[in-house]
XYZ file of C-alpha atoms in Angstrom:
722
model
C 102.964 -8.522 3.672
C 106.266 -9.326 5.381
C 109.062 -6.943 4.410
C 112.313 -7.870 2.686
C 114.312 -6.755 5.758
C 112.299 -9.131 7.940
C 112.871 -12.083 5.592
C 116.624 -11.454 5.500
C 116.757 -11.202 9.285
C 114.765 -14.411 9.659
C 116.890 -16.363 7.179
C 120.009 -15.349 9.046
C 118.807 -16.771 12.359
C 116.290 -19.500 11.567
C 118.808 -22.322 11.796
C 119.432 -21.485 15.464
C 115.805 -21.239 16.491
C 113.512 -24.029 17.390
C 110.097 -24.141 15.738
C 108.154 -22.842 18.713
C 110.367 -19.823 19.195
C 110.260 -19.127 15.463
C 106.463 -19.123 15.485
C 106.328 -16.666 18.377
C 108.962 -14.463 16.785
C 107.140 -14.529 13.444
C 104.071 -13.003 15.061
C 106.003 -10.283 16.866
C 108.305 -9.410 13.988
C 105.446 -9.354 11.489
C 103.873 -6.571 13.539
C 107.175 -4.706 13.699
C 107.956 -5.219 10.019
C 104.555 -4.109 8.843
C 104.930 -0.934 10.894
C 108.546 -0.182 10.014
C 108.147 -0.657 6.267
C 104.603 0.600 5.826
C 105.984 3.508 3.794
C 108.754 1.593 2.042
C 107.657 2.886 -1.366
C 108.007 6.577 -0.455
C 110.315 8.640 -2.725
C 113.975 8.175 -1.850
C 114.395 11.925 -1.421
C 113.016 11.697 2.114
C 109.790 11.588 4.126
C 107.684 14.584 5.124
C 104.953 14.301 7.736
C 103.201 16.338 10.400
C 105.256 15.038 13.329
C 108.595 13.264 13.634
C 109.513 11.740 16.977
C 113.212 10.949 17.303
C 113.862 8.308 19.962
C 111.554 5.410 20.843
C 111.889 5.563 24.619
C 108.587 5.144 26.499
C 108.226 8.930 26.307
C 108.915 8.899 22.581
C 106.558 5.986 21.925
C 103.705 7.670 23.803
C 104.372 10.985 22.040
C 104.110 9.233 18.666
C 100.905 7.360 19.540
C 99.271 10.445 21.076
C 100.099 12.607 18.059
C 98.779 9.971 15.655
C 95.546 9.651 17.626
C 95.074 13.402 17.156
C 95.060 12.797 13.408
C 98.689 13.705 12.649
C 100.883 11.719 10.291
C 103.780 10.473 12.419
C 107.156 8.822 11.888
C 108.989 7.409 14.902
C 112.742 7.253 14.288
C 114.897 5.081 16.539
C 118.706 5.367 16.340
C 119.274 1.764 17.509
C 117.554 -1.474 16.531
C 115.591 -1.634 19.788
C 112.145 -0.043 20.199
C 110.741 0.867 23.599
C 113.757 1.821 25.664
C 113.831 0.357 29.160
C 110.123 -0.558 29.238
C 110.796 -3.284 26.676
C 114.483 -3.650 27.513
C 114.493 -5.243 30.950
C 112.893 -2.792 33.382
C 110.026 -5.164 34.066
C 109.348 -4.405 37.719
C 107.282 -1.268 37.129
C 108.331 1.573 39.434
C 104.840 3.054 39.438
C 104.202 1.311 42.757
C 105.995 4.352 44.209
C 103.754 6.805 42.338
C 100.191 8.099 42.617
C 98.765 5.695 40.071
C 95.401 7.437 40.057
C 97.152 10.294 38.207
C 98.705 7.972 35.584
C 95.859 7.295 33.206
C 95.833 7.808 29.424
C 98.385 5.738 27.504
C 100.168 4.560 30.654
C 96.968 2.984 31.947
C 96.064 1.557 28.538
C 99.525 0.036 28.067
C 99.417 -1.699 31.434
C 95.832 -2.856 30.946
C 96.797 -4.391 27.609
C 99.749 -6.173 29.175
C 97.381 -7.867 31.626
C 95.050 -8.776 28.754
C 97.972 -10.322 26.848
C 98.413 -12.773 29.732
C 94.749 -13.541 30.348
C 94.012 -13.977 26.608
C 96.599 -16.779 26.632
C 94.922 -18.425 29.619
C 97.606 -17.283 32.057
C 97.044 -15.612 35.428
C 96.875 -11.824 35.410
C 100.212 -10.547 36.778
C 98.443 -7.593 38.455
C 95.161 -5.678 38.443
C 95.628 -2.417 36.546
C 92.204 -1.173 37.624
C 93.272 -0.908 41.264
C 95.414 2.196 41.712
C 97.247 1.144 44.846
C 100.941 0.455 45.520
C 100.920 -3.204 44.477
C 103.809 -4.439 42.362
C 103.160 -4.465 38.625
C 105.487 -6.819 36.766
C 105.655 -8.267 33.259
C 108.012 -10.005 30.845
C 109.996 -7.916 28.328
C 108.688 -9.713 25.249
C 105.107 -9.079 26.360
C 105.887 -5.383 26.812
C 107.381 -5.325 23.300
C 104.356 -7.049 21.781
C 101.946 -4.558 23.365
C 104.114 -1.565 22.441
C 104.396 -2.526 18.769
C 100.684 -3.307 18.511
C 99.736 0.105 19.888
C 102.096 1.845 17.464
C 100.733 -0.091 14.524
C 97.104 0.514 15.459
C 97.767 4.249 15.728
C 99.297 4.282 12.239
C 102.755 5.322 13.411
C 105.542 4.497 10.943
C 108.519 3.117 12.876
C 112.021 3.146 11.424
C 114.987 1.733 13.329
C 118.724 2.222 12.765
C 118.160 5.943 12.112
C 121.118 7.421 13.975
C 121.028 11.224 13.752
C 123.688 12.756 11.502
C 122.666 16.404 11.138
C 119.888 18.967 11.576
C 118.932 21.735 9.134
C 117.204 24.834 10.491
C 115.634 27.850 8.888
C 115.855 30.535 11.499
C 114.493 29.054 14.711
C 112.675 26.197 12.953
C 113.957 22.709 12.190
C 113.265 22.056 8.516
C 114.779 18.572 8.215
C 116.995 16.013 9.882
C 119.394 13.584 8.249
C 119.904 10.112 9.682
C 121.793 7.015 8.575
C 118.593 5.915 6.865
C 117.911 9.151 5.009
C 116.454 12.615 5.270
C 113.172 13.374 7.047
C 111.027 16.503 7.111
C 108.161 17.457 9.402
C 106.210 20.424 10.657
C 106.898 19.587 14.308
C 109.636 17.479 15.921
C 109.726 15.695 19.285
C 112.984 14.648 20.924
C 112.099 11.368 22.631
C 115.676 10.309 23.439
C 117.003 9.812 26.937
C 120.030 11.890 25.907
C 118.390 14.923 24.271
C 120.296 14.245 21.038
C 117.944 16.078 18.670
C 117.658 18.986 21.101
C 121.443 19.364 21.313
C 121.906 19.061 17.539
C 119.281 21.802 17.106
C 121.364 24.342 19.081
C 119.011 24.366 22.060
C 120.609 25.178 25.409
C 121.200 22.213 27.700
C 123.193 21.196 30.743
C 124.736 18.040 32.196
C 125.793 17.038 35.706
C 124.712 18.459 39.042
C 123.920 21.963 40.241
C 125.317 23.468 43.428
C 122.958 23.870 46.364
C 122.690 27.630 46.039
C 121.848 27.735 42.323
C 118.198 26.735 42.824
C 118.117 26.556 46.621
C 118.045 22.737 46.647
C 119.034 20.868 49.793
C 119.499 17.653 47.782
C 121.868 19.324 45.307
C 125.647 19.306 45.607
C 127.350 16.291 47.159
C 125.302 13.694 49.021
C 126.786 11.166 51.480
C 123.889 9.136 52.931
C 125.701 5.801 52.761
C 127.895 4.471 55.514
C 131.607 4.877 54.910
C 133.398 1.578 54.264
C 136.281 1.165 56.687
C 138.765 -0.033 54.067
C 141.498 1.558 52.004
C 140.741 2.603 48.447
C 144.403 2.703 47.426
C 146.804 0.005 46.300
C 150.306 -0.471 47.701
C 151.650 2.201 45.341
C 149.143 4.792 46.477
C 147.080 4.595 43.281
C 143.290 4.336 43.291
C 141.902 0.819 43.237
C 139.708 -0.178 40.294
C 136.053 0.836 40.780
C 137.105 3.906 42.816
C 136.536 7.075 40.795
C 138.330 9.775 42.791
C 140.123 10.736 45.983
C 138.538 14.214 45.998
C 134.762 14.485 45.897
C 134.912 18.266 45.635
C 133.216 20.869 47.845
C 130.066 19.512 49.434
C 127.868 22.421 48.386
C 129.166 22.589 44.804
C 127.875 20.952 41.664
C 129.973 18.985 39.185
C 129.809 17.119 35.877
C 129.026 13.721 37.422
C 125.716 11.984 36.741
C 124.069 8.994 38.371
C 125.417 5.613 37.357
C 124.102 3.570 34.431
C 123.604 -0.194 34.499
C 121.566 -2.930 32.836
C 118.249 -4.405 33.920
C 118.824 -8.095 33.270
C 116.017 -10.586 32.690
C 117.121 -13.730 34.541
C 115.760 -17.118 35.579
C 116.702 -20.026 37.833
C 114.652 -22.505 35.797
C 117.094 -24.725 33.829
C 114.430 -25.428 31.195
C 114.011 -21.722 30.455
C 117.572 -20.476 30.762
C 120.828 -20.372 28.922
C 124.107 -20.273 30.803
C 125.379 -16.883 31.800
C 128.097 -15.973 29.278
C 131.595 -15.572 30.633
C 133.245 -12.167 30.296
C 135.695 -11.958 27.402
C 138.330 -10.780 29.851
C 138.287 -11.296 33.592
C 140.855 -9.733 35.887
C 140.277 -10.657 39.544
C 142.238 -7.555 40.567
C 139.390 -5.403 39.301
C 137.370 -6.455 42.348
C 139.976 -5.907 45.042
C 137.780 -3.198 46.550
C 134.863 -5.638 46.863
C 137.220 -8.264 48.259
C 138.429 -5.880 50.972
C 134.858 -4.880 51.790
C 133.749 -8.489 52.203
C 136.773 -9.267 54.356
C 135.801 -6.320 56.584
C 132.297 -7.759 56.974
C 130.642 -5.084 54.851
C 127.289 -5.991 53.351
C 125.823 -4.628 50.139
C 128.045 -6.343 47.576
C 125.621 -7.702 44.976
C 122.470 -6.610 43.160
C 118.696 -6.578 43.564
C 116.395 -9.273 42.183
C 112.690 -8.638 41.602
C 110.339 -11.565 40.796
C 108.580 -11.484 37.402
C 105.947 -13.657 35.733
C 107.219 -16.764 33.942
C 109.614 -17.698 36.787
C 111.877 -14.822 35.804
C 113.751 -12.150 37.732
C 114.584 -8.518 37.027
C 118.196 -7.842 38.072
C 118.946 -4.216 38.980
C 121.694 -2.062 40.428
C 121.177 -1.850 44.184
C 120.610 1.786 45.177
C 121.375 0.879 48.787
C 124.358 -1.328 47.982
C 128.028 -0.486 48.197
C 129.198 -2.251 45.021
C 126.640 -3.363 42.463
C 125.822 -3.343 38.723
C 126.508 0.389 38.393
C 129.854 1.144 36.743
C 130.434 4.496 38.413
C 131.946 7.225 36.263
C 131.757 5.263 33.009
C 128.552 6.998 31.929
C 129.763 10.595 32.190
C 130.801 10.806 28.530
C 127.802 8.924 27.093
C 125.865 12.054 26.137
C 128.507 13.465 23.788
C 129.836 10.176 22.408
C 129.132 9.354 18.777
C 127.518 6.103 17.644
C 130.771 4.138 17.867
C 131.625 5.716 21.199
C 128.287 4.745 22.699
C 128.668 1.225 21.370
C 131.982 0.999 23.238
C 130.511 2.398 26.468
C 127.602 -0.063 26.138
C 130.073 -2.930 25.700
C 132.170 -1.726 28.663
C 129.078 -1.837 30.873
C 128.153 -5.294 29.580
C 131.631 -6.664 30.260
C 131.678 -5.153 33.758
C 128.266 -6.719 34.456
C 129.482 -10.153 33.344
C 132.730 -9.765 35.309
C 130.850 -8.737 38.455
C 128.529 -11.730 38.111
C 131.544 -13.998 37.650
C 133.168 -12.513 40.762
C 130.022 -13.035 42.845
C 129.701 -16.649 41.701
C 133.308 -17.804 41.916
C 135.557 -15.667 44.121
C 136.563 -17.319 47.422
C 136.182 -13.963 49.197
C 132.443 -14.018 48.544
C 130.539 -15.803 51.356
C 129.188 -19.195 50.351
C 125.544 -18.164 50.842
C 126.032 -15.179 48.531
C 127.799 -17.299 45.891
C 124.947 -19.797 45.968
C 122.361 -17.006 45.658
C 123.771 -16.006 42.256
C 125.177 -19.341 41.081
C 122.127 -20.723 39.282
C 121.020 -17.549 37.512
C 120.883 -17.696 33.730
C 119.612 -15.528 30.895
C 116.132 -16.253 29.537
C 115.816 -18.241 26.309
C 112.716 -16.364 25.172
C 113.970 -12.828 25.793
C 116.240 -10.568 23.710
C 117.168 -13.133 21.082
C 118.663 -10.458 18.802
C 121.261 -9.562 21.460
C 122.098 -13.075 22.635
C 119.491 -12.777 25.423
C 121.346 -9.918 27.118
C 119.388 -6.686 27.572
C 119.709 -4.413 24.526
C 119.045 -1.249 26.556
C 121.576 0.401 28.827
C 119.729 2.088 31.702
C 120.350 5.772 30.950
C 119.011 7.184 34.201
C 120.123 10.726 33.474
C 121.774 12.585 30.607
C 121.455 16.042 29.051
C 118.719 18.280 30.426
C 117.262 21.109 28.387
C 117.479 24.680 29.671
C 114.039 25.597 28.469
C 111.230 28.008 29.273
C 110.774 26.615 32.796
C 113.240 24.602 34.885
C 111.700 22.086 37.321
C 113.652 22.018 40.587
C 113.287 20.678 44.115
C 110.905 23.466 45.145
C 108.477 22.511 42.365
C 108.322 18.954 43.711
C 108.193 19.583 47.453
C 106.969 23.154 47.940
C 105.133 24.555 44.890
C 103.620 21.619 42.979
C 100.741 23.456 41.259
C 101.255 25.058 37.834
C 98.913 26.914 35.466
C 99.901 24.911 32.356
C 100.215 21.241 33.375
C 100.511 18.516 30.741
C 101.061 15.655 33.215
C 101.473 14.809 36.879
C 104.629 13.177 38.192
C 105.003 11.644 41.643
C 108.041 9.373 41.781
C 110.218 10.003 44.872
C 113.341 12.132 44.447
C 115.792 9.262 44.031
C 119.360 9.226 42.685
C 121.844 6.385 42.389
C 125.553 6.868 43.182
C 127.507 9.423 41.156
C 131.057 8.728 42.340
C 133.049 6.496 44.705
C 135.607 8.296 46.828
C 138.778 6.935 48.437
C 139.405 9.072 51.518
C 143.037 10.020 52.015
C 142.888 9.351 55.757
C 141.297 5.944 55.209
C 137.898 4.711 54.139
C 135.841 4.591 50.956
C 132.450 6.228 50.535
C 129.870 6.255 47.743
C 128.643 9.757 46.928
C 125.610 11.072 45.115
C 122.858 8.760 46.304
C 119.584 10.376 47.240
C 117.484 7.799 49.009
C 113.792 8.031 48.073
C 112.191 11.234 49.307
C 108.625 10.098 49.893
C 105.523 11.427 51.559
C 106.244 10.284 55.143
C 104.406 7.134 56.127
C 103.595 6.218 52.516
C 105.364 4.358 49.688
C 104.854 7.196 47.179
C 106.539 10.444 46.255
C 105.044 13.916 46.222
C 102.637 14.655 43.350
C 103.398 17.765 41.270
C 102.521 19.300 37.926
C 104.818 19.019 34.913
C 104.246 22.347 33.146
C 104.034 22.599 29.367
C 106.827 25.197 29.524
C 109.259 22.554 30.822
C 109.165 20.656 27.502
C 109.572 23.813 25.391
C 112.849 25.344 24.234
C 113.208 29.098 24.455
C 111.428 30.480 21.376
C 114.517 32.235 20.012
C 116.300 28.853 19.878
C 113.684 26.548 18.345
C 109.961 26.960 17.678
C 108.941 23.518 16.401
C 110.565 21.144 18.902
C 109.235 19.529 22.103
C 111.478 17.689 24.581
C 109.488 15.444 26.967
C 112.293 13.127 28.185
C 115.446 15.269 28.429
C 113.137 18.038 29.646
C 114.049 21.247 31.433
C 114.955 20.449 35.049
C 117.780 20.261 37.558
C 119.617 17.111 38.618
C 117.366 16.932 41.686
C 114.378 17.381 39.389
C 115.402 14.583 37.025
C 115.948 12.370 40.084
C 112.146 12.360 40.408
C 111.158 12.750 36.742
C 113.505 9.998 35.509
C 110.999 7.173 35.578
C 109.193 5.442 32.722
C 105.702 6.135 34.085
C 106.379 9.873 34.280
C 108.003 9.945 30.841
C 105.023 8.093 29.315
C 102.593 10.685 30.682
C 104.791 13.640 29.714
C 105.402 12.093 26.283
C 101.683 11.756 25.686
C 101.215 15.421 26.556
C 104.018 16.468 24.214
C 102.632 14.326 21.389
C 99.213 15.944 21.641
C 100.814 19.400 21.631
C 102.908 18.465 18.578
C 99.856 17.326 16.601
C 97.849 20.421 17.516
C 100.740 22.742 16.612
C 101.169 21.006 13.252
C 97.446 21.192 12.474
C 97.138 24.874 13.381
C 100.462 25.875 11.831
C 101.686 27.597 15.001
C 104.914 27.565 16.960
C 104.812 25.167 19.906
C 105.294 28.116 22.258
C 102.205 29.838 20.762
C 99.786 26.915 21.074
C 96.808 28.094 23.202
C 96.945 26.196 26.468
C 93.123 25.918 26.900
C 92.977 24.031 23.596
C 95.848 21.785 24.648
C 94.242 21.128 28.018
C 90.979 20.099 26.375
C 92.723 17.554 24.144
C 94.901 16.265 27.014
C 91.807 15.484 29.040
C 90.118 13.886 26.031
C 93.047 11.446 25.773
C 92.735 10.536 29.449
C 95.398 12.726 31.030
C 94.837 13.590 34.696
C 95.695 17.222 35.375
C 94.176 17.830 38.822
C 96.644 17.260 41.650
C 95.514 14.617 44.143
C 94.940 15.638 47.718
C 97.846 15.437 50.121
C 97.476 12.341 52.325
C 95.666 13.404 55.467
C 97.582 13.116 58.714
C 95.730 11.060 61.292
C 98.051 11.311 64.307
C 97.512 13.971 66.954
C 100.570 13.066 68.997
C 103.860 14.901 69.077
C 105.513 12.688 66.511
C 103.230 14.114 63.813
C 104.763 17.532 64.365
C 108.347 16.336 64.195
C 108.104 13.537 61.640
C 109.467 15.683 58.829
C 112.907 15.722 60.474
C 115.495 13.246 59.251
C 116.322 12.186 62.817
C 113.657 12.389 65.516
C 114.699 12.707 69.133
C 113.093 10.001 71.249
C 112.900 12.553 74.070
C 110.333 14.525 72.053
C 107.933 11.570 71.876
C 105.218 10.627 74.382
C 105.203 7.503 76.510
C 108.227 5.285 77.058
C 110.528 5.069 74.038
C 113.583 2.814 73.843
C 115.910 3.434 70.915
C 118.162 0.888 69.216
C 121.058 2.536 71.068
C 119.579 1.110 74.296
C 119.614 -2.515 73.104
C 122.154 -5.272 73.583
C 122.868 -7.268 70.440
C 123.739 -10.843 69.576
C 124.915 -11.586 66.038
C 125.717 -9.208 63.200
C 123.782 -5.941 63.155
C 124.875 -2.946 61.110
C 123.944 0.703 61.583
C 122.144 2.598 58.824
C 120.704 6.020 58.062
C 119.563 5.174 54.534
C 115.827 5.566 55.139
C 114.502 8.675 56.848
C 113.081 9.734 59.168
C 114.367 7.521 61.957
C 114.247 7.679 65.736
C 117.561 8.826 67.212
C 120.618 8.873 64.960
C 119.661 5.919 62.754
C 118.643 2.290 63.056
C 120.045 -1.273 63.010
C 119.829 -3.805 60.191
C 120.339 -7.563 60.127
C 120.196 -9.882 57.139
C 120.220 -9.599 53.355
C 117.591 -9.167 50.682
C 115.812 -12.429 49.743
C 118.173 -14.447 51.982
C 116.852 -16.567 54.862
C 118.358 -15.591 58.203
C 119.918 -18.230 60.447
C 117.868 -17.012 63.424
C 120.829 -16.541 65.757
C 120.798 -12.737 65.769
C 118.658 -10.927 68.330
C 118.380 -7.636 70.205
C 117.187 -7.151 73.791
C 115.829 -4.119 75.697
C 115.197 -3.667 79.413
C 112.285 -1.373 80.331
C 110.630 -0.212 83.588
C 107.210 1.403 83.500
C 106.198 4.011 86.090
C 102.711 2.564 86.466
C 101.230 -0.893 86.011
C 98.533 -1.296 83.412
C 97.742 -2.045 79.796
C 100.062 -0.458 77.272
C 99.936 -0.117 73.530
C 103.106 -1.570 71.928
C 104.354 0.386 68.916
C 107.473 -0.257 66.817
C 109.395 2.054 64.492
C 111.054 0.683 61.357
C 111.665 1.722 57.760
C 109.207 -0.212 55.623
C 110.315 -1.667 52.288
C 109.577 -4.705 50.127
C 113.022 -6.137 50.991
C 112.153 -6.368 54.715
C 111.156 -9.493 56.620
C 107.398 -9.872 57.001
C 107.352 -11.979 60.187
C 109.745 -10.446 62.711
C 109.158 -11.930 66.208
C 108.828 -9.458 69.119
C 108.665 -11.141 72.543
C 107.760 -9.128 75.656
C 108.232 -10.598 79.144
C 106.820 -8.859 82.231
C 105.878 -10.223 85.654
C 106.367 -13.819 84.570
C 104.080 -13.437 81.555
C 105.380 -13.686 77.992
C 103.578 -12.144 75.006
C 104.651 -12.662 71.407
C 103.887 -10.396 68.454
C 104.843 -10.650 64.790
C 105.733 -7.554 62.759
C 105.386 -7.305 58.988
C 108.122 -4.802 58.114
C 107.024 -4.622 54.478
C 103.893 -2.844 55.728
C 104.126 0.930 55.597
C 103.553 2.960 58.736
C 100.246 4.810 59.124
C 100.234 8.185 57.413
C 101.504 10.857 59.791
C 102.862 8.371 62.330
C 106.375 7.248 63.204
C 105.335 3.907 64.700
C 103.261 0.845 63.854
C 100.855 -0.424 66.537
C 101.409 -4.181 66.924
C 99.214 -4.947 69.945
C 98.588 -4.349 73.629
C 100.301 -5.847 76.662
C 99.907 -5.841 80.468
C 103.047 -4.494 82.153
C 103.966 -4.747 85.848
C 105.191 -1.708 87.748
C 107.395 -3.580 90.213
C 109.299 -5.759 87.733
C 111.602 -5.193 84.813
C 110.121 -5.729 81.361
C 112.261 -7.435 78.732
C 111.686 -6.877 75.007
C 113.445 -9.143 72.541
C 113.572 -8.735 68.745
C 114.385 -12.069 67.117
C 115.246 -13.218 63.599
C 114.034 -16.820 63.799
C 112.376 -18.025 60.553
C 112.769 -14.624 58.905
C 114.004 -13.833 55.412
C 115.240 -10.459 54.190
C 116.272 -7.437 56.228
C 115.203 -7.177 59.879
C 115.043 -3.551 61.039
C 115.344 -2.298 64.607
C 114.752 1.416 65.175
C 112.741 1.998 68.365
C 109.906 0.680 70.523
C 107.272 2.842 72.178
C 104.946 1.964 75.080
C 101.884 4.193 75.508
C 99.402 3.803 78.367
C 96.217 2.630 76.692
C 94.285 5.611 78.033
C 96.720 7.997 76.322
C 97.361 5.991 73.166
C 96.269 7.408 69.786
C 93.468 5.767 67.882
C 94.692 3.284 65.284
C 93.082 2.066 62.103
């Protein structure tokens, strides 16, 4: 039966929907309505169940499903009208390609498998193969993610109620007895805080923190201030000496100290270039060109990185995201710092501020004369998708809350737990996303220049696209027992800023949420405090629901050369490497090449970059080396570069020696061999008595072309390659 609330909602919007869209919406909303109002006839005095999950983020959704599958009665309360957080709200380019997917089974694996089935059942191509646990890109459309999410909740018997903004919490001693929301009072034996913000945790008088720790507090090298991005050689002040818009401060604070800043929020927009599938991008309600004076100055100075990332999706759609490597992008720096303690109206205003900035930035990129013509054309034909987010005028309903409150619980996950001591005695999940933080502030330097601060570029296992695998201990989702004994916190869990920079990803939260949901159901059934639940029992049930708890082996190093010993350094001296190595510093350049240190390690003090993401290069830029070998013979040619999906996959390398020319092509999206600093691209005969010329070209390339170093090894001394 379709609920009264669904009929009212449909009547309000049916005159603006065409018949096909209405039919699709009817199917999706019928699932939602049947779930939301399944207990509509309960007494008005409130609802009492085994487990209440507050917050329908991916972690909250998986906690609710996992608890219900353990036989618990479960209500999932969502403060907004949107279920699923970012997984159904625009983050459709799944970040698990940077994780050890073989450790993400259980509900994560089931959810992704069902997304593929949704496509193939409709006679459409599978967007990916969920059975292959490699680093391939997994992408999907938001409405498909929503359909799968709601079906799984319904099948598990979870009652979903939206619009349940938390008003108050009642405790008896260290136990939560009930919570009051805008939609009434709810009681349960065990509660799970599934919010990004830790709202239920904070309202329950559980200790928490916000912002960034200093480096000494937990001995974290990535704590404190981080300045990996190149300083922009422009002024951040106006003619009166005041900060320009989009600059947050003129004093970043002591480098080793923490502060109250958190990484920037933004939206993940679902976009398309197909006129038949799009609606025009709405104009901002107010547009002040002066707001983008900083971007205008940067473009005039020839600075790249003004824009945002676009990831292809099924259905001729694109996922638009804040560019972690960019200088000015979708992230509205500083505007998110008060989100955690804002009330419902305050968050609505912050959400609207971010939306208006996003629309203004898009308008600037598409219309301002300071923006190069090729960049304007890149963004000019983007529109919102007709079949996505109809309830919010096709704009994403979910602000990307990358970081908020963090519980100070029984165990605090820090950098050492990720990189040095990954094994724990009480794991409920395995996480493996790289340590990765977006900008936290933008600083105008008093002596000139502007620099973005706070970015941590992905800290991966060298030579691979994935982060380090480590246990998430049960203790990290538990409050201290004197503060609350019937609450689990799988999303705003106990960790440092560096810790959340790795944990802050939907795949990790889904796995941790599933673990917390199982623990909640078991605690409710046995009538014990969550801190007293026997771990062997929990472990047994985790495994029965498909959780992987054994850490995968560390990727085996295959190189026996010197670079294997020094590869962990951020900057590797070319003098320490065997053979003949020519660094980018030794090249002569034609065209525009910029220096970068964003990706590490690199040979020498950094590397050179030409081009832009997803933009075809004009082919005029090139770099040339001159080399002399001490002995004629056959040499292995090896190139160093930082691999990434935004790189060009057909970079020409032309080697001329003794009147002979040899051409190679380098795919710079291909990751380097594990344990190696270079990629072997082929062999070449070099003459002892003549100068060898090496030229890196950009002809017929698209995306970033990277130049770090080239190595020549005599074939007899070259390492084996595979």
